[in-house]
Amino acid sequence: ADAFQFSPTLLRRLTEEHWYHWGDETMSFGGDISYPINERILSIQRIVLNQCFNGSVLSRIQNQELQTGASANPIKVSEIFQMLTDGIWSEVKDPQGEMKISLVRRNLQREHLQRLCTMVLGNRRSSYDGGYGYAMVLGGSNVPADARSLARLHLKDISKIIQSRLDSPNMDKATEAHLTDCQDRLKKVLEASYMVAD
């Protein structure tokens, strides 16, 4: 979130284009001219998640382990999953005082959960992902089997971390609502994944 710090003065000056012309494909007819800063930030974060969770990329990384010598130390798929989980959920894992997760981070955490859930359940639309505005997820059904297993493992780990924080809440209401919603979705997806596997 520190990478996206902007002065309030700058944000007040930003606006959507409201002069319609033939070359403008982004014209908003809803009358809202405020600049969607949070949506723009999330679109940047999605670029990274798209690349990290892309099935072809994960397969290539997995194959690379066999192509390197014994002295090499190539990055592993498990390390990518762990780094993302540790970085994205750092406030929840190691809260400092009252936990207050910013909107930028809450959006990123929702997106991360959606990617992991899609890996576990596949690309089919389900009642569990209806709350997410971004449905297209790259690398959902063509990910390596190990990546799908890692996704399930990380969903369980995140669920445990969230539950431990909800059991002793010291957070603002927006954070509590966010974590409660994430936990409800996690339970449903993990239950559904076992039903799909059966």
Tab-separated table of C-alpha atoms in Angstrom:
chain	number	residue	atom	x	y	z
A	1	ALA	CA	0.000	0.000	0.000
A	2	ASP	CA	2.938	2.367	0.589
A	3	ALA	CA	3.690	2.311	-3.136
A	4	PHE	CA	0.327	3.959	-3.834
A	5	GLN	CA	0.484	7.046	-1.641
A	6	PHE	CA	-0.945	10.135	-3.310
A	7	SER	CA	-1.653	13.549	-1.914
A	8	PRO	CA	-5.354	14.354	-1.409
A	9	THR	CA	-4.829	17.485	-3.521
A	10	LEU	CA	-3.663	15.415	-6.488
A	11	LEU	CA	-6.557	12.956	-6.148
A	12	ARG	CA	-9.069	15.809	-6.058
A	13	ARG	CA	-7.631	17.143	-9.312
A	14	LEU	CA	-7.848	13.817	-11.122
A	15	THR	CA	-11.048	13.215	-13.047
A	16	GLU	CA	-12.483	10.993	-15.739
A	17	GLU	CA	-12.802	12.425	-19.245
A	18	HIS	CA	-16.284	13.849	-19.690
A	19	TRP	CA	-15.898	15.288	-23.166
A	20	TYR	CA	-17.206	12.647	-25.569
A	21	HIS	CA	-15.660	12.362	-29.016
A	22	TRP	CA	-15.227	9.662	-31.649
A	23	GLY	CA	-11.852	8.453	-30.354
A	24	ASP	CA	-12.905	8.185	-26.734
A	25	GLU	CA	-13.771	4.612	-25.733
A	26	THR	CA	-13.813	5.265	-21.995
A	27	MET	CA	-16.653	7.764	-21.854
A	28	SER	CA	-18.812	7.224	-18.795
A	29	PHE	CA	-22.510	7.879	-19.262
A	30	GLY	CA	-23.263	7.442	-15.560
A	31	GLY	CA	-22.432	11.033	-14.750
A	32	ASP	CA	-19.604	10.088	-12.376
A	33	ILE	CA	-16.492	12.062	-13.184
A	34	SER	CA	-14.442	11.054	-10.138
A	35	TYR	CA	-11.239	9.218	-10.901
A	36	PRO	CA	-11.474	5.495	-9.912
A	37	ILE	CA	-8.128	5.399	-8.135
A	38	ASN	CA	-8.781	2.156	-6.229
A	39	GLU	CA	-9.846	0.349	-9.415
A	40	ARG	CA	-6.703	1.574	-11.193
A	41	ILE	CA	-4.480	0.371	-8.363
A	42	LEU	CA	-6.167	-3.039	-8.367
A	43	SER	CA	-5.703	-3.339	-12.130
A	44	ILE	CA	-1.941	-2.879	-11.618
A	45	GLN	CA	-1.908	-5.502	-8.866
A	46	ARG	CA	-3.825	-7.892	-11.132
A	47	ILE	CA	-1.029	-7.729	-13.706
A	48	VAL	CA	1.371	-9.231	-11.161
A	49	LEU	CA	-1.110	-11.883	-10.001
A	50	ASN	CA	-1.903	-12.790	-13.625
A	51	GLN	CA	1.761	-13.477	-14.272
A	52	CYS	CA	2.501	-15.291	-11.017
A	53	PHE	CA	-0.525	-17.597	-11.277
A	54	ASN	CA	-0.465	-18.152	-15.029
A	55	GLY	CA	-0.575	-21.898	-15.722
A	56	SER	CA	2.102	-21.769	-18.428
A	57	VAL	CA	4.463	-19.798	-16.200
A	58	LEU	CA	3.956	-22.195	-13.284
A	59	SER	CA	4.572	-25.195	-15.543
A	60	ARG	CA	7.730	-23.605	-16.916
A	61	ILE	CA	9.037	-22.917	-13.403
A	62	GLN	CA	8.258	-26.489	-12.398
A	63	ASN	CA	10.080	-27.874	-15.441
A	64	GLN	CA	13.030	-25.569	-14.833
A	65	GLU	CA	13.858	-27.428	-11.625
A	66	LEU	CA	14.790	-30.481	-13.725
A	67	GLN	CA	16.816	-28.436	-16.200
A	68	THR	CA	19.234	-26.907	-13.708
A	69	GLY	CA	22.341	-28.405	-12.199
A	70	ALA	CA	22.694	-29.675	-8.653
A	71	SER	CA	24.482	-26.489	-7.538
A	72	ALA	CA	21.744	-24.199	-8.882
A	73	ASN	CA	18.928	-22.948	-6.712
A	74	PRO	CA	15.994	-22.219	-9.064
A	75	ILE	CA	12.849	-20.641	-7.717
A	76	LYS	CA	10.130	-23.174	-6.932
A	77	VAL	CA	6.380	-22.957	-7.404
A	78	SER	CA	5.927	-23.433	-3.656
A	79	GLU	CA	8.147	-20.385	-3.003
A	80	ILE	CA	6.029	-18.207	-5.272
A	81	PHE	CA	2.862	-19.217	-3.437
A	82	GLN	CA	4.496	-18.620	-0.055
A	83	MET	CA	5.938	-15.220	-0.960
A	84	LEU	CA	2.588	-14.021	-2.265
A	85	THR	CA	0.684	-15.253	0.787
A	86	ASP	CA	3.234	-13.788	3.204
A	87	GLY	CA	3.273	-10.423	1.460
A	88	ILE	CA	-0.440	-10.052	0.778
A	89	TRP	CA	-1.605	-11.173	4.224
A	90	SER	CA	1.215	-9.652	6.306
A	91	GLU	CA	-1.097	-7.403	8.372
A	92	VAL	CA	-3.204	-10.399	9.366
A	93	LYS	CA	-0.260	-12.672	10.149
A	94	ASP	CA	1.652	-10.152	12.262
A	95	PRO	CA	-0.637	-7.335	13.393
A	96	GLN	CA	0.980	-4.416	15.168
A	97	GLY	CA	-1.538	-3.105	17.677
A	98	GLU	CA	-5.038	-2.506	16.333
A	99	MET	CA	-5.360	-4.090	12.909
A	100	LYS	CA	-6.639	-1.730	10.242
A	101	ILE	CA	-6.306	-3.051	6.698
A	102	SER	CA	-6.465	-0.324	4.053
A	103	LEU	CA	-8.881	-0.517	1.122
A	104	VAL	CA	-5.976	-1.036	-1.289
A	105	ARG	CA	-4.845	-4.072	0.698
A	106	ARG	CA	-8.366	-5.439	1.203
A	107	ASN	CA	-8.932	-5.357	-2.554
A	108	LEU	CA	-5.626	-7.152	-3.129
A	109	GLN	CA	-6.465	-9.808	-0.542
A	110	ARG	CA	-9.864	-10.449	-2.149
A	111	GLU	CA	-8.207	-10.790	-5.537
A	112	HIS	CA	-5.573	-13.172	-4.155
A	113	LEU	CA	-8.280	-15.346	-2.590
A	114	GLN	CA	-10.199	-15.360	-5.862
A	115	ARG	CA	-7.151	-16.615	-7.765
A	116	LEU	CA	-6.510	-19.415	-5.271
A	117	CYS	CA	-10.192	-20.379	-5.212
A	118	THR	CA	-10.296	-20.542	-9.000
A	119	MET	CA	-7.267	-22.839	-9.024
A	120	VAL	CA	-8.957	-25.169	-6.556
A	121	LEU	CA	-12.426	-25.158	-8.137
A	122	GLY	CA	-11.505	-24.548	-11.769
A	123	ASN	CA	-12.746	-21.758	-14.027
A	124	ARG	CA	-16.425	-22.594	-13.670
A	125	ARG	CA	-18.564	-19.877	-12.170
A	126	SER	CA	-19.912	-20.779	-8.755
A	127	SER	CA	-22.078	-19.223	-6.086
A	128	TYR	CA	-18.914	-18.718	-4.050
A	129	ASP	CA	-17.286	-16.181	-6.333
A	130	GLY	CA	-20.322	-14.051	-7.109
A	131	GLY	CA	-19.098	-11.253	-4.871
A	132	TYR	CA	-16.011	-10.556	-6.944
A	133	GLY	CA	-16.214	-8.059	-9.753
A	134	TYR	CA	-13.342	-9.575	-11.715
A	135	ALA	CA	-14.320	-13.002	-13.043
A	136	MET	CA	-11.588	-13.699	-15.591
A	137	VAL	CA	-8.686	-15.517	-13.982
A	138	LEU	CA	-5.747	-16.689	-16.019
A	139	GLY	CA	-4.305	-20.108	-15.402
A	140	GLY	CA	-7.281	-21.578	-13.549
A	141	SER	CA	-7.801	-24.980	-15.139
A	142	ASN	CA	-4.436	-25.467	-16.875
A	143	VAL	CA	-2.260	-25.076	-13.786
A	144	PRO	CA	-0.032	-27.975	-12.714
A	145	ALA	CA	-1.533	-30.372	-10.193
A	146	ASP	CA	1.033	-29.283	-7.598
A	147	ALA	CA	-0.102	-25.669	-7.982
A	148	ARG	CA	-3.710	-26.711	-7.356
A	149	SER	CA	-2.618	-28.582	-4.234
A	150	LEU	CA	-0.599	-25.588	-3.069
A	151	ALA	CA	-3.585	-23.317	-3.656
A	152	ARG	CA	-5.735	-25.519	-1.409
A	153	LEU	CA	-3.004	-25.598	1.242
A	154	HIS	CA	-2.682	-21.815	1.229
A	155	LEU	CA	-6.440	-21.354	1.437
A	156	LYS	CA	-6.379	-23.504	4.579
A	157	ASP	CA	-3.436	-21.542	5.999
A	158	ILE	CA	-5.117	-18.200	5.316
A	159	SER	CA	-8.321	-19.493	6.892
A	160	LYS	CA	-6.434	-20.439	10.077
A	161	ILE	CA	-4.724	-17.044	10.228
A	162	ILE	CA	-8.002	-15.185	9.749
A	163	GLN	CA	-9.793	-17.302	12.333
A	164	SER	CA	-7.101	-16.669	14.929
A	165	ARG	CA	-7.549	-12.919	14.415
A	166	LEU	CA	-11.347	-13.089	14.527
A	167	ASP	CA	-11.202	-15.055	17.783
A	168	SER	CA	-9.474	-12.126	19.502
A	169	PRO	CA	-10.620	-9.097	17.507
A	170	ASN	CA	-8.632	-5.903	17.834
A	171	MET	CA	-9.513	-4.235	14.570
A	172	ASP	CA	-11.706	-1.594	12.999
A	173	LYS	CA	-15.147	-2.548	11.673
A	174	ALA	CA	-14.175	-2.451	7.987
A	175	THR	CA	-11.327	-4.900	8.642
A	176	GLU	CA	-13.531	-7.168	10.739
A	177	ALA	CA	-16.224	-7.224	8.036
A	178	HIS	CA	-13.601	-7.951	5.371
A	179	LEU	CA	-12.017	-10.830	7.286
A	180	THR	CA	-15.404	-12.297	8.215
A	181	ASP	CA	-16.468	-12.243	4.565
A	182	CYS	CA	-13.161	-13.806	3.471
A	183	GLN	CA	-13.523	-16.540	6.081
A	184	ASP	CA	-17.085	-17.360	4.969
A	185	ARG	CA	-15.917	-17.661	1.366
A	186	LEU	CA	-12.941	-19.791	2.346
A	187	LYS	CA	-15.115	-22.287	4.196
A	188	LYS	CA	-17.525	-22.612	1.295
A	189	VAL	CA	-14.773	-23.032	-1.301
A	190	LEU	CA	-12.864	-25.609	0.744
A	191	GLU	CA	-16.060	-27.595	1.342
A	192	ALA	CA	-16.927	-27.376	-2.362
A	193	SER	CA	-13.437	-28.481	-3.391
A	194	TYR	CA	-13.793	-31.687	-1.410
A	195	MET	CA	-17.196	-32.353	-2.969
A	196	VAL	CA	-15.717	-31.789	-6.432
A	197	ALA	CA	-12.842	-34.146	-5.641
A	198	ASP	CA	-15.251	-36.838	-4.459
